[in-house]
Amino acid sequence: MTIGAVQPVPTVSWDGDAVVLIDQRLLPGRTVFLRCRTVARLADAIASLAVRGAPAIGIAAGYGAVLAALEAPRGRGFRTAVSAGLDLLARTRPTAVNLFHAIGVQRGILESCRSRDQAVEALLSSARRMHEEDLEASRKIGRLGAGLLPEGARVLTHCNAGGLATGGLGTALAVLFEAHSRGRLEKVFADETRPLLQGSRLTAWELSRAGIPVTVLPDSAAASLLRSGAVDAVVTGADRIARNGDVANKIGTYPLALAAAEAGVPFYIAAPVSTFDYGCPDGDSIPIEMRSGDELRKLGGRILAPSRAEVHNPAFDVTPARLVSAVILETGVAFPPLPRSLSKLTAQSVGATICRL
Ligand code: MRU
């Protein structure tokens, strides 16, 4: 399944007895595949961002449940062991709700199985279904979102919400791939996305691979670029959308939304329904992951800050609903007032997700 001429990225796949990941820590320099045959290895890959992006983490955890079932002893204790594996995956990253959504689905399947063999088979087909549904959601998001952009659109995006962050096609980037294939996209500006550079390393890689002109900029240049009139729309992904329409996404998204509002540029969020969390009333209830200070103290082998300096390194921030022009879901485009439009378009997931561990 493609969007325009874009082939899905082999972000996550199942291969016999392993979850296979493209190691995103090494891109764009090297394309290396990581074979995870244990839940512990997969949990480490998620925590260290070998696989990242809300939908991709969810899909990886879906397959991770199969690893947990293969590793668990047969007979008594089987369910407890699989459940412990799922707990380990749930402790990797707290913000992206897709992870908890996928784990919740797999727990339900586990409960309904009577043998190890049955569980392995049922968990694998459930993980494959999640993966296929995500690809289908990307295609629909791309189609709906492309219709919001003007002819010859110049679009700014943040972090990476492409095939690498999903089942292989993307959310924000699915919109851009589709707009490109319709001949409506002039160029993309990609924030580099400090400190882990998902924008310059991953988004620019995906866009270049698709033949889309891309300009990388430091995050701090986005506000003045917006003010200059060089951007027609901002499109980003999301890690969790609360019931009132507040959106958690990569750190730096909130200032981007403020700058877009100031410049009068529409600010769109593209996300699958699995990113919506009916259990979270608002952005203040979304757990924000804090990451190691070393991500700012060091870059490659270079020291960037003294080891004694304290570091504030949240991985995500929350953009209030009032700054969001629309949320592009696979079920439709939610315009303000978001609480009402989102509740209509995400009805199928009501009650299916959780707010925290
Ligand atoms: O820390 P990351 O790289 O997992 O953060 C990813 C993002 O913030 C993405 O924008 C989000 O997950 C949406 S991906 C379709």
PDB file of C-alpha atoms in Angstrom, residues 160-270:
ATOM      1  CA  ASN A 160       9.182  13.116  12.734  1.00  0.00           C
ATOM      2  CA  ALA A 161       5.616  12.008  12.098  1.00  0.00           C
ATOM      3  CA  GLY A 162       6.457   9.959   9.033  1.00  0.00           C
ATOM      4  CA  GLY A 163       6.663   6.303   8.122  1.00  0.00           C
ATOM      5  CA  LEU A 164       9.402   5.883  10.713  1.00  0.00           C
ATOM      6  CA  ALA A 165       7.012   6.989  13.467  1.00  0.00           C
ATOM      7  CA  THR A 166       4.140   4.737  12.385  1.00  0.00           C
ATOM      8  CA  GLY A 167       3.370   1.468  10.662  1.00  0.00           C
ATOM      9  CA  GLY A 168       5.272   2.760   7.618  1.00  0.00           C
ATOM     10  CA  LEU A 169       3.467   5.736   6.012  1.00  0.00           C
ATOM     11  CA  GLY A 170       3.087   8.457   8.628  1.00  0.00           C
ATOM     12  CA  THR A 171       0.572  11.023   9.842  1.00  0.00           C
ATOM     13  CA  ALA A 172       1.825  14.591   9.253  1.00  0.00           C
ATOM     14  CA  LEU A 173       4.117  13.281   6.519  1.00  0.00           C
ATOM     15  CA  ALA A 174       1.289  11.219   4.995  1.00  0.00           C
ATOM     16  CA  VAL A 175      -0.462  14.557   4.431  1.00  0.00           C
ATOM     17  CA  LEU A 176       2.669  15.913   2.753  1.00  0.00           C
ATOM     18  CA  PHE A 177       3.256  12.789   0.620  1.00  0.00           C
ATOM     19  CA  GLU A 178      -0.338  12.960  -0.603  1.00  0.00           C
ATOM     20  CA  ALA A 179      -0.161  16.729  -1.277  1.00  0.00           C
ATOM     21  CA  HIS A 180       3.077  16.124  -3.208  1.00  0.00           C
ATOM     22  CA  SER A 181       1.499  13.389  -5.314  1.00  0.00           C
ATOM     23  CA  ARG A 182      -1.387  15.764  -6.140  1.00  0.00           C
ATOM     24  CA  GLY A 183       1.147  18.421  -7.220  1.00  0.00           C
ATOM     25  CA  ARG A 184       0.012  20.801  -4.453  1.00  0.00           C
ATOM     26  CA  LEU A 185       3.184  20.896  -2.353  1.00  0.00           C
ATOM     27  CA  GLU A 186       5.988  23.342  -3.104  1.00  0.00           C
ATOM     28  CA  LYS A 187       8.327  22.584  -0.210  1.00  0.00           C
ATOM     29  CA  VAL A 188       8.661  21.476   3.398  1.00  0.00           C
ATOM     30  CA  PHE A 189      10.507  23.152   6.253  1.00  0.00           C
ATOM     31  CA  ALA A 190      11.680  20.604   8.848  1.00  0.00           C
ATOM     32  CA  ASP A 191      12.618  21.815  12.327  1.00  0.00           C
ATOM     33  CA  GLU A 192      15.797  19.995  13.328  1.00  0.00           C
ATOM     34  CA  THR A 193      14.123  19.067  16.676  1.00  0.00           C
ATOM     35  CA  ARG A 194      16.680  19.335  19.472  1.00  0.00           C
ATOM     36  CA  PRO A 195      18.021  17.429  21.261  1.00  0.00           C
ATOM     37  CA  LEU A 196      17.670  14.129  19.345  1.00  0.00           C
ATOM     38  CA  LEU A 197      17.273  15.685  15.902  1.00  0.00           C
ATOM     39  CA  GLN A 198      14.331  13.629  14.650  1.00  0.00           C
ATOM     40  CA  GLY A 199      13.561  16.451  12.181  1.00  0.00           C
ATOM     41  CA  SER A 200      16.940  16.756  10.494  1.00  0.00           C
ATOM     42  CA  ARG A 201      17.890  13.074  10.760  1.00  0.00           C
ATOM     43  CA  LEU A 202      14.561  11.348  10.060  1.00  0.00           C
ATOM     44  CA  THR A 203      12.025  13.743   8.505  1.00  0.00           C
ATOM     45  CA  ALA A 204      14.543  15.187   6.043  1.00  0.00           C
ATOM     46  CA  TRP A 205      15.608  11.611   5.182  1.00  0.00           C
ATOM     47  CA  GLU A 206      12.039  10.505   4.495  1.00  0.00           C
ATOM     48  CA  LEU A 207      11.165  13.594   2.450  1.00  0.00           C
ATOM     49  CA  SER A 208      14.371  13.412   0.392  1.00  0.00           C
ATOM     50  CA  ARG A 209      13.719   9.717  -0.253  1.00  0.00           C
ATOM     51  CA  ALA A 210      10.301  10.722  -1.644  1.00  0.00           C
ATOM     52  CA  GLY A 211      11.798  13.479  -3.832  1.00  0.00           C
ATOM     53  CA  ILE A 212      10.178  16.306  -1.819  1.00  0.00           C
ATOM     54  CA  PRO A 213      12.212  19.526  -1.452  1.00  0.00           C
ATOM     55  CA  VAL A 214      13.063  19.979   2.240  1.00  0.00           C
ATOM     56  CA  THR A 215      14.800  22.764   4.143  1.00  0.00           C
ATOM     57  CA  VAL A 216      16.100  21.983   7.643  1.00  0.00           C
ATOM     58  CA  LEU A 217      16.137  24.824  10.189  1.00  0.00           C
ATOM     59  CA  PRO A 218      17.048  25.174  13.861  1.00  0.00           C
ATOM     60  CA  ASP A 219      13.931  25.058  16.064  1.00  0.00           C
ATOM     61  CA  SER A 220      14.679  28.605  17.181  1.00  0.00           C
ATOM     62  CA  ALA A 221      14.332  29.909  13.578  1.00  0.00           C
ATOM     63  CA  ALA A 222      10.731  28.721  13.189  1.00  0.00           C
ATOM     64  CA  ALA A 223       9.000  31.761  14.728  1.00  0.00           C
ATOM     65  CA  SER A 224      10.736  34.292  12.496  1.00  0.00           C
ATOM     66  CA  LEU A 225      10.214  32.071   9.445  1.00  0.00           C
ATOM     67  CA  LEU A 226       6.472  31.952  10.194  1.00  0.00           C
ATOM     68  CA  ARG A 227       6.387  35.703  10.687  1.00  0.00           C
ATOM     69  CA  SER A 228       8.133  36.261   7.334  1.00  0.00           C
ATOM     70  CA  GLY A 229       5.177  34.785   5.422  1.00  0.00           C
ATOM     71  CA  ALA A 230       7.223  31.879   4.010  1.00  0.00           C
ATOM     72  CA  VAL A 231       4.939  29.189   5.477  1.00  0.00           C
ATOM     73  CA  ASP A 232       1.288  28.443   4.581  1.00  0.00           C
ATOM     74  CA  ALA A 233       0.557  25.809   7.218  1.00  0.00           C
ATOM     75  CA  VAL A 234       2.146  23.911  10.104  1.00  0.00           C
ATOM     76  CA  VAL A 235       1.400  20.172  10.306  1.00  0.00           C
ATOM     77  CA  THR A 236       2.696  17.967  13.146  1.00  0.00           C
ATOM     78  CA  GLY A 237       1.836  14.625  14.708  1.00  0.00           C
ATOM     79  CA  ALA A 238       0.728  13.931  18.288  1.00  0.00           C
ATOM     80  CA  ASP A 239       1.624  11.549  21.095  1.00  0.00           C
ATOM     81  CA  ARG A 240      -1.611  11.934  23.022  1.00  0.00           C
ATOM     82  CA  ILE A 241      -4.741  14.020  22.536  1.00  0.00           C
ATOM     83  CA  ALA A 242      -6.819  14.756  25.632  1.00  0.00           C
ATOM     84  CA  ARG A 243     -10.619  14.850  25.697  1.00  0.00           C
ATOM     85  CA  ASN A 244     -10.659  18.673  25.568  1.00  0.00           C
ATOM     86  CA  GLY A 245      -8.395  18.717  22.484  1.00  0.00           C
ATOM     87  CA  ASP A 246      -5.099  19.604  24.221  1.00  0.00           C
ATOM     88  CA  VAL A 247      -2.265  17.862  22.365  1.00  0.00           C
ATOM     89  CA  ALA A 248       0.994  16.394  23.680  1.00  0.00           C
ATOM     90  CA  ASN A 249       3.716  16.215  21.037  1.00  0.00           C
ATOM     91  CA  LYS A 250       7.496  16.559  20.776  1.00  0.00           C
ATOM     92  CA  ILE A 251       9.010  19.330  22.882  1.00  0.00           C
ATOM     93  CA  GLY A 252       8.954  22.527  20.848  1.00  0.00           C
ATOM     94  CA  THR A 253       5.489  21.978  19.382  1.00  0.00           C
ATOM     95  CA  TYR A 254       3.819  24.401  21.821  1.00  0.00           C
ATOM     96  CA  PRO A 255       6.111  27.358  20.948  1.00  0.00           C
ATOM     97  CA  LEU A 256       5.541  26.535  17.281  1.00  0.00           C
ATOM     98  CA  ALA A 257       1.765  26.715  17.773  1.00  0.00           C
ATOM     99  CA  LEU A 258       2.118  30.053  19.601  1.00  0.00           C
ATOM    100  CA  ALA A 259       4.253  31.446  16.769  1.00  0.00           C
ATOM    101  CA  ALA A 260       1.813  30.143  14.140  1.00  0.00           C
ATOM    102  CA  ALA A 261      -1.123  31.812  15.932  1.00  0.00           C
ATOM    103  CA  GLU A 262       0.816  35.084  16.142  1.00  0.00           C
ATOM    104  CA  ALA A 263       1.603  34.887  12.407  1.00  0.00           C
ATOM    105  CA  GLY A 264      -1.944  33.853  11.430  1.00  0.00           C
ATOM    106  CA  VAL A 265      -0.758  30.518   9.983  1.00  0.00           C
ATOM    107  CA  PRO A 266      -3.038  27.449  10.438  1.00  0.00           C
ATOM    108  CA  PHE A 267      -1.685  24.851  12.855  1.00  0.00           C
ATOM    109  CA  TYR A 268      -2.833  21.279  12.084  1.00  0.00           C
ATOM    110  CA  ILE A 269      -2.350  18.069  14.060  1.00  0.00           C
ATOM    111  CA  ALA A 270      -2.449  14.773  12.119  1.00  0.00           C
TER     112      ALA A 270
END
